[in-house]
Coordinates of C-alpha atoms in Angstrom, one line a residue:
Chain Y
M20 CA 135.2 90.3 88.9
A21 CA 134.5 92.8 86.2
L22 CA 131.6 95.2 85.9
D23 CA 129.9 96.1 82.7
K24 CA 128.7 99.6 81.9
T25 CA 125.0 98.8 82.5
E26 CA 125.8 97.8 86.1
V27 CA 127.8 100.9 86.6
E28 CA 124.9 103.0 85.4
K29 CA 122.5 101.2 87.8
I30 CA 124.9 101.8 90.7
A31 CA 125.1 105.5 89.7
H32 CA 121.3 105.7 89.6
L33 CA 120.9 104.2 93.0
A34 CA 123.4 106.7 94.4
R35 CA 121.7 109.5 92.4
L36 CA 125.0 110.3 90.6
H37 CA 125.1 111.6 87.1
I38 CA 127.8 110.0 84.9
S39 CA 128.3 111.1 81.4
E40 CA 129.0 108.7 78.5
S41 CA 132.7 109.6 78.5
E42 CA 133.0 109.2 82.3
A43 CA 131.2 105.9 82.3
E44 CA 134.1 104.1 80.7
E45 CA 136.7 105.4 83.2
V46 CA 134.5 104.8 86.2
T47 CA 133.9 101.2 85.1
T48 CA 137.6 100.5 84.9
R49 CA 138.2 102.1 88.3
I50 CA 135.4 100.2 90.1
T51 CA 136.6 97.0 88.4
D52 CA 140.1 97.7 89.8
I53 CA 138.7 98.0 93.3
L54 CA 136.7 94.8 92.9
T55 CA 139.8 93.0 91.7
L56 CA 141.6 94.1 94.8
I57 CA 138.6 92.8 96.9
D58 CA 138.8 89.4 95.0
Q59 CA 142.5 89.3 96.0
M60 CA 141.5 90.0 99.6
Q61 CA 138.9 87.3 99.5
S62 CA 141.4 84.6 98.8
V63 CA 142.8 85.1 102.3
D64 CA 141.7 82.5 104.8
T65 CA 139.5 84.3 107.3
E66 CA 137.8 81.2 108.7
A67 CA 138.9 81.9 112.3
V68 CA 138.4 85.6 112.2
E69 CA 135.4 87.3 113.8
P70 CA 133.8 89.9 111.5
L71 CA 134.6 93.4 112.5
A72 CA 131.7 95.8 112.9
H73 CA 133.9 98.8 113.7
P74 CA 137.6 99.5 113.6
L75 CA 137.6 100.8 117.2
D76 CA 137.7 98.2 119.9
V77 CA 135.3 100.1 122.1
V78 CA 131.6 99.8 122.7
Q79 CA 128.7 102.2 122.2
R80 CA 128.0 104.6 125.1
L81 CA 124.4 105.2 125.8
R82 CA 122.5 108.4 126.3
V83 CA 119.9 109.0 129.1
D84 CA 116.4 109.3 127.6
E85 CA 115.9 113.0 128.2
V86 CA 114.7 115.8 125.9
T87 CA 117.7 118.2 125.6
E88 CA 116.9 119.9 122.4
E89 CA 114.8 123.1 121.9
N90 CA 112.8 124.1 119.0
Q91 CA 115.2 125.7 116.4
R92 CA 112.8 125.6 113.5
D93 CA 113.2 129.3 112.5
T94 CA 117.0 129.2 112.5
L95 CA 117.0 125.9 110.5
Q96 CA 114.5 127.0 108.0
Q97 CA 116.6 130.0 107.1
L98 CA 119.1 127.5 105.7
A99 CA 116.4 125.8 103.5
P100 CA 115.8 126.9 99.9
A101 CA 112.0 126.9 100.5
S102 CA 109.6 126.4 103.4
E103 CA 106.0 127.2 104.1
D104 CA 103.6 126.6 107.1
G105 CA 106.6 125.2 109.0
L106 CA 107.2 122.6 106.4
Y107 CA 110.4 122.2 104.3
L108 CA 109.4 122.3 100.6
V109 CA 111.0 119.9 98.1
P110 CA 110.4 119.1 94.5
K111 CA 107.2 117.0 94.2
V112 CA 107.8 113.3 95.0
L113 CA 105.3 110.5 94.6
D114 CA 105.7 106.8 94.9
Chain P
M20 CA 93.0 72.4 93.3
E21 CA 93.4 72.9 97.1
W22 CA 95.7 75.7 98.1
E23 CA 97.3 76.6 101.4
T24 CA 98.3 80.1 102.5
V25 CA 101.6 81.1 104.0
I26 CA 101.8 84.5 105.8
G27 CA 104.6 86.3 107.5
L28 CA 104.1 89.6 109.3
E29 CA 106.4 92.6 109.8
V30 CA 105.1 94.8 112.6
H31 CA 106.6 98.2 113.3
V32 CA 106.0 99.5 116.8
S33 CA 106.8 103.1 117.8
L34 CA 108.7 102.9 121.1
S35 CA 107.4 105.4 123.7
T36 CA 110.7 107.0 124.7
K37 CA 110.6 110.7 125.6
S38 CA 113.4 111.6 123.2
K39 CA 114.5 110.3 119.8
L40 CA 116.6 107.2 119.0
F41 CA 119.8 109.1 118.4
S42 CA 119.1 112.7 119.4
G43 CA 117.6 114.7 122.3
S44 CA 114.6 115.9 120.3
S45 CA 111.2 115.4 121.8
T46 CA 108.9 112.6 120.5
E47 CA 105.7 114.2 121.8
F48 CA 102.8 113.5 119.5
G49 CA 101.0 116.3 117.7
A50 CA 103.5 119.1 117.8
E51 CA 103.7 121.8 115.1
P52 CA 105.7 120.6 112.0
N53 CA 109.5 120.6 112.4
T54 CA 109.5 122.0 115.9
Q55 CA 110.9 118.7 117.1
A56 CA 113.6 118.2 114.5
N57 CA 117.1 119.4 115.5
I58 CA 120.3 119.6 113.5
F59 CA 120.9 115.9 113.7
D60 CA 117.4 115.0 112.7
C61 CA 117.8 117.3 109.7
A62 CA 121.0 115.5 108.9
L63 CA 123.3 118.6 108.9
P64 CA 126.9 117.7 108.2
G65 CA 129.1 117.0 111.2
T66 CA 126.3 115.8 113.5
L67 CA 126.6 112.4 115.1
P68 CA 124.2 109.9 116.7
V69 CA 124.1 109.1 120.4
F70 CA 122.0 106.0 121.2
N71 CA 119.1 106.3 123.6
E72 CA 119.5 103.7 126.5
E73 CA 115.7 103.6 127.0
A74 CA 115.1 102.4 123.4
L75 CA 117.6 99.5 124.1
R76 CA 115.9 98.6 127.4
M77 CA 112.5 98.6 125.8
A78 CA 113.6 96.3 123.0
V79 CA 115.2 93.9 125.5
R80 CA 112.1 94.0 127.6
F81 CA 110.1 92.9 124.6
G82 CA 112.7 90.2 123.8
V83 CA 112.6 88.6 127.3
A84 CA 108.8 88.8 127.4
I85 CA 108.6 86.5 124.4
G86 CA 111.4 84.3 125.5
A87 CA 113.7 85.4 122.7
E88 CA 117.4 85.1 122.4
I89 CA 118.9 88.5 123.3
G90 CA 121.7 89.9 121.1
K91 CA 124.5 90.7 123.6
R92 CA 126.3 92.5 120.8
S93 CA 124.0 94.3 118.4
V94 CA 125.3 96.3 115.4
F95 CA 123.7 99.1 113.5
D96 CA 123.7 99.2 109.7
R97 CA 122.8 101.8 107.1
K98 CA 120.0 101.0 104.7
N99 CA 120.4 103.4 101.8
Y100 CA 117.6 104.9 99.8
F101 CA 116.6 108.4 98.6
Y102 CA 113.4 110.0 99.8
P103 CA 113.1 113.6 101.1
D104 CA 111.6 112.5 104.4
L105 CA 114.8 110.7 105.1
P106 CA 117.3 113.5 105.1
K107 CA 120.4 111.4 105.7
G108 CA 119.8 109.3 102.7
Y109 CA 119.9 106.2 104.8
Q110 CA 117.9 104.6 107.6
V111 CA 119.9 103.3 110.6
T112 CA 118.7 99.8 111.4
Q113 CA 120.1 96.4 112.5
L114 CA 120.7 93.9 109.8
D115 CA 122.8 90.9 110.9
F116 CA 123.0 91.5 114.6
P117 CA 119.6 92.6 115.9
T118 CA 118.9 93.2 119.6
V119 CA 116.2 90.6 119.7
G120 CA 116.6 87.1 118.1
K121 CA 114.4 84.1 117.8
G122 CA 111.4 83.9 120.1
A123 CA 107.7 82.9 120.0
L124 CA 104.1 83.9 120.8
T125 CA 101.3 81.6 121.7
V126 CA 97.9 82.6 120.2
T127 CA 94.4 81.4 121.0
L128 CA 92.2 80.8 118.0
A129 CA 88.4 81.1 117.8
D130 CA 87.8 77.4 118.4
G131 CA 89.8 77.6 121.6
S132 CA 92.9 75.8 120.2
E133 CA 96.3 77.3 120.7
K134 CA 99.1 77.8 118.2
V135 CA 102.7 78.8 118.7
I136 CA 104.0 81.3 116.1
G137 CA 107.7 81.9 115.8
V138 CA 109.2 85.4 115.9
T139 CA 112.3 85.5 113.7
R140 CA 113.8 88.7 115.2
A141 CA 113.1 92.2 116.3
H142 CA 115.4 95.0 115.5
I143 CA 115.7 98.6 116.5
E144 CA 115.6 101.3 113.8
E145 CA 114.7 104.9 113.2
N146 CA 111.5 106.2 111.7
A147 CA 111.3 108.5 108.7
G148 CA 109.6 111.9 108.6
K149 CA 106.3 112.7 106.9
S150 CA 105.7 113.9 103.3
L151 CA 102.7 115.9 102.5
H152 CA 101.8 115.9 98.9
E153 CA 99.0 118.5 99.0
E154 CA 99.4 121.6 96.8
F155 CA 102.4 123.6 97.8
H156 CA 102.8 125.2 94.4
G157 CA 103.6 121.8 92.9
M158 CA 106.1 121.0 95.7
S159 CA 105.9 118.5 98.6
G160 CA 106.0 119.6 102.2
I161 CA 108.3 117.7 104.6
D162 CA 107.7 117.4 108.4
L163 CA 110.7 115.9 110.2
N164 CA 109.2 115.6 113.7
R165 CA 108.8 111.9 113.3
A166 CA 112.3 111.4 111.7
G167 CA 114.5 109.6 114.1
E168 CA 111.8 108.3 116.4
P169 CA 112.6 104.8 117.7
L170 CA 110.9 101.8 116.1
L171 CA 111.0 98.2 116.9
E172 CA 110.4 96.0 113.8
I173 CA 109.1 92.6 114.8
V174 CA 109.3 89.9 112.1
S175 CA 107.3 86.7 112.3
E176 CA 108.3 83.4 110.9
P177 CA 106.2 82.4 107.8
E178 CA 104.2 80.1 110.0
I179 CA 100.8 81.8 109.8
T180 CA 98.3 80.0 107.7
S181 CA 95.2 82.1 107.7
A182 CA 93.8 85.6 108.1
E183 CA 92.3 84.5 111.4
E184 CA 95.8 83.4 112.7
A185 CA 97.3 86.6 111.5
V186 CA 94.8 88.7 113.4
A187 CA 95.2 86.5 116.5
Y188 CA 99.0 87.0 116.3
L189 CA 98.7 90.8 115.9
K190 CA 96.2 91.1 118.8
K191 CA 98.5 89.0 121.0
L192 CA 101.5 91.2 120.1
H193 CA 99.5 94.3 120.7
T194 CA 98.4 93.0 124.2
I195 CA 102.0 92.1 125.2
I196 CA 103.3 95.4 124.0
R197 CA 100.7 97.3 126.0
Y198 CA 101.4 95.2 129.1
L199 CA 105.1 96.0 128.7
D200 CA 104.3 99.7 128.4
I201 CA 106.8 100.1 125.6
S202 CA 104.4 101.7 123.1
D203 CA 100.9 103.0 122.7
A204 CA 100.6 100.6 119.8
I205 CA 97.6 102.4 118.3
M206 CA 97.2 101.3 114.7
A207 CA 94.9 104.1 113.7
Q208 CA 97.6 106.6 114.8
G209 CA 100.5 104.8 113.2
S210 CA 102.3 103.8 116.4
M211 CA 101.7 100.2 115.3
R212 CA 101.9 99.4 111.6
C213 CA 101.8 96.1 109.8
D214 CA 103.2 94.8 106.5
V215 CA 101.9 91.4 105.4
N216 CA 103.8 88.9 103.3
V217 CA 101.4 86.5 101.5
S218 CA 102.0 83.5 99.3
I219 CA 100.0 80.4 98.4
R220 CA 101.0 76.9 97.3
P221 CA 99.3 73.7 96.4
K222 CA 98.4 71.8 99.6
G223 CA 101.2 69.5 100.6
E224 CA 103.8 71.4 98.7
T225 CA 106.9 72.2 100.7
E226 CA 108.5 74.9 98.6
L227 CA 107.1 78.4 99.2
G228 CA 105.3 80.2 96.4
T229 CA 106.2 83.7 95.2
R230 CA 105.1 86.2 97.8
T231 CA 103.7 89.7 97.6
E232 CA 104.0 92.2 100.4
I233 CA 101.1 94.4 101.4
K234 CA 102.4 97.5 103.0
N235 CA 101.2 99.8 105.9
I236 CA 97.8 98.3 106.9
N237 CA 96.4 100.3 109.7
S238 CA 93.7 98.2 111.4
F239 CA 93.2 94.6 112.5
R240 CA 90.1 94.3 110.4
F241 CA 91.9 95.5 107.2
V242 CA 94.7 93.0 107.8
E243 CA 92.1 90.3 107.7
K244 CA 90.3 91.6 104.7
A245 CA 93.5 92.4 102.8
I246 CA 94.7 88.8 103.3
Y247 CA 91.4 87.4 102.0
S248 CA 91.4 89.6 99.0
E249 CA 95.1 89.0 98.1
V250 CA 94.8 85.2 98.5
E251 CA 91.8 85.2 96.2
R252 CA 93.7 87.3 93.6
Q253 CA 96.7 84.9 93.7
Q254 CA 94.5 81.8 93.4
E255 CA 92.8 83.3 90.4
I256 CA 96.1 84.0 88.7
L257 CA 97.6 80.6 89.4
E258 CA 94.4 78.7 88.4
D259 CA 94.4 80.6 85.1
G260 CA 98.0 79.4 84.6
G261 CA 99.6 82.7 85.4
R262 CA 102.6 83.6 87.5
I263 CA 102.7 85.7 90.7
I264 CA 105.1 88.7 90.5
Q265 CA 107.1 89.5 93.7
E266 CA 106.1 93.0 94.4
T267 CA 104.8 95.5 97.0
R268 CA 101.1 96.0 97.0
R269 CA 98.7 98.4 98.8
Y270 CA 95.3 97.5 100.3
N271 CA 92.4 99.7 99.0
A272 CA 89.7 99.4 101.7
D273 CA 87.0 101.1 99.7
K274 CA 87.2 98.6 96.8
D275 CA 88.4 95.7 99.0
I276 CA 91.3 94.9 96.6
T277 CA 95.1 95.1 96.7
T278 CA 96.9 97.1 94.0
S279 CA 100.5 97.1 92.8
M280 CA 102.8 99.8 94.3
R281 CA 106.2 98.9 92.7
S282 CA 108.0 95.9 91.7
K283 CA 110.6 94.8 94.2
E284 CA 112.6 92.9 91.7
V285 CA 114.0 96.0 90.1
A286 CA 113.6 98.8 92.5
N287 CA 115.1 97.8 95.8
D288 CA 118.8 97.6 96.4
Y289 CA 119.5 99.1 99.8
R290 CA 123.3 98.6 99.8
Y291 CA 123.5 97.9 103.5
F292 CA 126.7 98.4 105.3
P293 CA 127.7 98.7 109.0
E294 CA 127.0 102.2 110.4
P295 CA 130.5 103.7 111.0
D296 CA 129.1 106.5 113.3
L297 CA 127.9 104.0 115.9
L298 CA 129.9 101.4 117.8
P299 CA 128.6 97.9 118.6
V300 CA 126.1 97.9 121.5
V301 CA 127.2 95.4 124.2
I302 CA 125.0 94.2 127.1
D303 CA 125.7 91.4 129.6
D304 CA 123.7 88.7 131.4
E305 CA 123.3 91.0 134.4
Y306 CA 121.6 93.6 132.2
I307 CA 119.3 91.1 130.7
A308 CA 118.5 89.6 134.2
A309 CA 117.7 93.1 135.5
V310 CA 115.3 93.8 132.7
K311 CA 113.7 90.4 133.2
A312 CA 113.2 91.0 136.9
Q313 CA 111.2 94.1 136.1
L314 CA 108.8 92.4 133.8
P315 CA 105.1 92.8 134.8
E316 CA 102.8 89.9 135.0
L317 CA 102.2 89.0 131.3
P318 CA 98.8 88.1 129.7
D319 CA 99.3 84.3 129.7
A320 CA 100.4 84.2 133.3
R321 CA 97.6 86.5 134.3
K322 CA 95.0 84.5 132.5
A323 CA 96.1 81.3 134.2
R324 CA 96.0 83.1 137.6
F325 CA 92.5 84.5 136.9
M326 CA 91.2 81.0 136.1
D327 CA 92.8 79.7 139.2
E328 CA 92.2 82.5 141.7
Y329 CA 88.8 83.7 140.5
A330 CA 87.4 80.4 139.1
L331 CA 86.8 82.0 135.7
S332 CA 86.4 80.1 132.4
N333 CA 89.2 80.0 129.8
Y334 CA 87.1 82.3 127.6
D335 CA 86.1 84.9 130.3
A336 CA 89.7 85.0 131.6
G337 CA 90.9 85.5 128.0
V338 CA 88.6 88.4 127.4
L339 CA 89.5 90.1 130.7
V340 CA 93.3 89.9 130.3
S341 CA 93.2 91.1 126.6
S342 CA 94.1 94.6 127.9
R343 CA 96.1 95.4 130.9
E344 CA 93.8 98.2 131.9
M345 CA 90.7 95.9 131.8
A346 CA 92.5 93.2 133.8
E347 CA 93.4 95.8 136.4
Y348 CA 89.9 97.2 136.5
Y349 CA 88.4 93.7 136.8
E350 CA 90.7 92.8 139.8
I351 CA 89.4 95.8 141.7
V352 CA 85.8 94.9 141.0
A353 CA 86.3 91.3 141.9
S354 CA 88.0 91.9 145.2
K355 CA 85.8 94.8 146.3
S356 CA 82.5 93.2 145.3
G357 CA 83.4 89.8 146.8
D358 CA 81.9 88.0 143.8
S359 CA 84.5 87.2 141.1
K360 CA 82.0 85.5 138.7
L361 CA 79.4 88.2 138.8
A362 CA 82.2 90.8 138.5
A363 CA 83.5 89.0 135.3
N364 CA 80.0 89.1 133.8
W365 CA 79.5 92.8 134.5
V366 CA 82.9 93.8 133.3
S367 CA 83.0 91.7 130.1
Q368 CA 79.4 92.3 129.1
D369 CA 77.7 95.3 130.6
L370 CA 80.7 97.5 131.0
L371 CA 82.5 96.5 127.8
G372 CA 79.2 96.9 125.8
M373 CA 78.6 100.4 127.2
L374 CA 82.2 101.4 126.4
N375 CA 82.0 100.1 122.9
K376 CA 78.7 101.8 122.3
N377 CA 80.1 105.1 123.4
N378 CA 83.5 104.6 121.8
L379 CA 85.3 104.9 125.1
E380 CA 88.5 103.3 126.4
I381 CA 88.2 101.6 129.8
T382 CA 90.5 104.3 131.3
D383 CA 87.9 106.9 130.4
S384 CA 85.0 104.9 131.8
P385 CA 82.3 107.0 133.5
I386 CA 81.9 104.1 135.9
Q387 CA 85.0 103.5 137.9
A388 CA 85.9 100.1 139.2
E389 CA 85.0 100.9 142.8
R390 CA 81.5 102.1 141.9
L391 CA 80.8 98.9 139.8
A392 CA 82.0 96.9 142.8
T393 CA 79.6 98.6 145.1
L394 CA 76.7 98.0 142.6
I395 CA 77.6 94.3 142.6
A396 CA 77.8 94.2 146.4
R397 CA 74.2 95.6 146.5
I398 CA 73.0 92.7 144.4
K399 CA 74.8 90.3 146.7
D400 CA 73.3 91.8 149.9
S401 CA 69.8 91.8 148.3
T402 CA 69.4 95.6 148.3
I403 CA 68.6 95.4 144.6
S404 CA 67.8 92.6 142.2
G405 CA 70.1 91.8 139.2
K406 CA 67.5 93.3 136.9
I407 CA 67.2 96.6 138.8
A408 CA 71.0 96.7 138.9
K409 CA 70.9 97.3 135.1
T410 CA 68.7 100.4 135.7
V411 CA 71.1 101.6 138.3
F412 CA 74.1 100.9 135.9
E413 CA 72.4 103.1 133.2
A414 CA 72.0 105.9 135.8
M415 CA 75.6 105.6 136.9
I416 CA 76.8 106.4 133.4
T417 CA 75.4 109.9 133.6
E418 CA 75.3 110.5 137.3
A419 CA 78.5 110.7 139.3
S420 CA 76.8 110.3 142.7
D421 CA 77.5 107.1 144.6
V422 CA 75.6 103.9 144.0
D423 CA 73.6 103.9 147.2
A424 CA 72.5 107.5 146.7
I425 CA 71.2 106.6 143.2
I426 CA 69.3 103.6 144.5
E427 CA 67.9 105.7 147.3
A428 CA 66.9 108.7 145.1
K429 CA 65.2 106.5 142.4
G430 CA 63.4 104.4 145.0
L431 CA 64.9 101.2 143.6
K432 CA 65.5 99.3 146.8
Q433 CA 64.3 95.8 146.6
V434 CA 61.2 95.0 148.6
T435 CA 62.0 92.3 151.1
D436 CA 59.3 93.3 153.6
S437 CA 57.1 90.2 153.7
G438 CA 54.0 92.2 154.4
E439 CA 54.4 94.2 151.2
I440 CA 55.2 91.1 149.2
E441 CA 52.2 89.4 150.6
K442 CA 50.0 92.2 149.4
L443 CA 51.4 91.9 145.9
V444 CA 51.0 88.1 145.8
L445 CA 47.4 88.3 147.0
E446 CA 46.6 90.9 144.4
V447 CA 48.1 88.8 141.6
I448 CA 46.2 85.7 142.7
E449 CA 43.0 87.6 142.7
N450 CA 43.5 89.0 139.3
N451 CA 44.5 85.8 137.6
P452 CA 42.0 83.1 138.7
A453 CA 42.5 81.0 135.5
Q454 CA 46.2 80.7 135.9
V455 CA 45.9 80.0 139.6
Q456 CA 43.4 77.2 138.8
Q457 CA 45.9 75.7 136.2
Y458 CA 48.6 75.7 138.9
K459 CA 46.3 74.0 141.3
D460 CA 45.6 71.4 138.6
G461 CA 49.2 70.6 138.5
K462 CA 50.5 72.8 135.7
E463 CA 53.7 73.7 137.6
Q464 CA 55.2 76.1 135.0
V465 CA 52.4 78.6 135.4
I466 CA 54.3 79.8 138.5
G467 CA 56.8 81.6 136.2
F468 CA 54.0 83.7 134.8
L469 CA 52.6 84.6 138.2
V470 CA 56.0 85.5 139.6
G471 CA 56.4 87.7 136.5
Q472 CA 53.1 89.5 137.2
C473 CA 54.2 90.2 140.8
M474 CA 57.6 91.6 139.6
Q475 CA 55.8 93.8 137.1
L476 CA 53.4 95.0 139.8
S477 CA 56.4 95.9 142.0
K478 CA 58.2 97.5 139.1
G479 CA 60.9 94.9 139.4
K480 CA 61.7 95.7 143.1
A481 CA 60.2 92.7 144.8
N482 CA 62.7 89.9 145.8
P483 CA 61.8 87.2 143.2
G484 CA 62.8 84.3 145.6
Q485 CA 60.5 85.6 148.3
V486 CA 57.7 86.1 145.7
N487 CA 58.0 82.6 144.5
E488 CA 57.9 81.1 147.9
L489 CA 54.9 83.1 149.0
L490 CA 52.9 82.4 145.9
R491 CA 53.3 78.7 146.3
E492 CA 52.3 79.0 149.9
K493 CA 49.2 81.0 149.2
M494 CA 48.0 78.7 146.4
Q495 CA 48.2 75.5 148.4

């Protein structure tokens, strides 16, 4: 399976990655290489194999429903570029 | 052309755990912004999720309540999209292996008929934070208190064929969730939210038409109105030879129309993959059996018991079990007053009417169940008449004193003393010679007028049965 440049640009947009014209070509080749490898893997007969959700053969441990965290707003907001009235400020977003 | 409507509902319910789905931050409602958002909720690098056992138990509790298949092995997935109130850049949800599989709800429609509506699945996922777009110098404000709170998304089969059925389904879901005590499920506060998928097709057609999704409707009434308006819009387009675009729409209640939000065809590609930070969640039959054993009596079972135990009609029982709190209130009134039928009337009419008028929940009722039971007991033992009881009821709303004290203080006791009633009867006979003559001439129905006169004279306190009897005796 080969990808064309438009598809690569769409994937980059979804991942919010900027790819320049010159990079686009190389990235397209590299992703196509990965997909070719996957095509190869898909030719293996996996009819009798259960899909694997996680490489570790263990199950999730559960946490008791208790509030264990304290308010750390002041500390955390020192890390943020901008905050006001207790809110984190980000560039304006609208649907 | 005749059209038929196909509706599927996606309902998000906020599970009422104390802490978040994957962190120990509080979920308390109404806290100062970002005071309940720790390093994990803010998605700082290196933090990892730890699954809340109570969220799992609540999801399974819902599943067994609707007779659903329970996923003994559920797997979390990442749904990727970028929005500032989702700091991780993905929402943790369950795609292929949800905790709750296929189940069903039975709803009762206005004409009394019943319909079974399938539930495709219900999966556990995390909520996003809140974006505030007011003026912050051209920026948006983000509150992450809600980020990571547990949600259960309940997806119906596209088996709903009208706005009425959609509302009946939602109300039933709401009732069950409240009985199970797994969420407040208050639509106005966002702890229950509904997305509606609507399509239409020519009657008899088996293929589904192109659907639109109306997002985030926050009341039962708006769900109903949004469906009517969207169906009408789709009909107009198709009848004009147009084509429906698959897209997300928003309901504008002021104008009673739906408007386009974004086109799903191009925008959404969530690139799901299994969440590597969480292992599969495994539960066994024993776990499921234990959750099942702890289920409360559910609305359908309670309704059947009310009809059987208290001899109530299908309708009355349905009204009384529609909320757990009202059903519990009713049972106290019925057992303490000793008259289940009268109790049903008082609770479903007088009490409910008073609560609606004052915008109160039954849990905040100024008249507690025990007091209402005493009032009914006083009707039963003839201390007061049914009519006077309404006056006492009004007084009970504002006065906290006990029922007998109110009756005493206002001098509302029914007059059963035959001497006093005789006085009333004789006075009425004397003042209404024409009507008395009519009665004597065989016009039986005049008795009603005369009884009414006696009741008025006694200010409603005379025992109407005694009055009736004595009037007839005196006019013979």
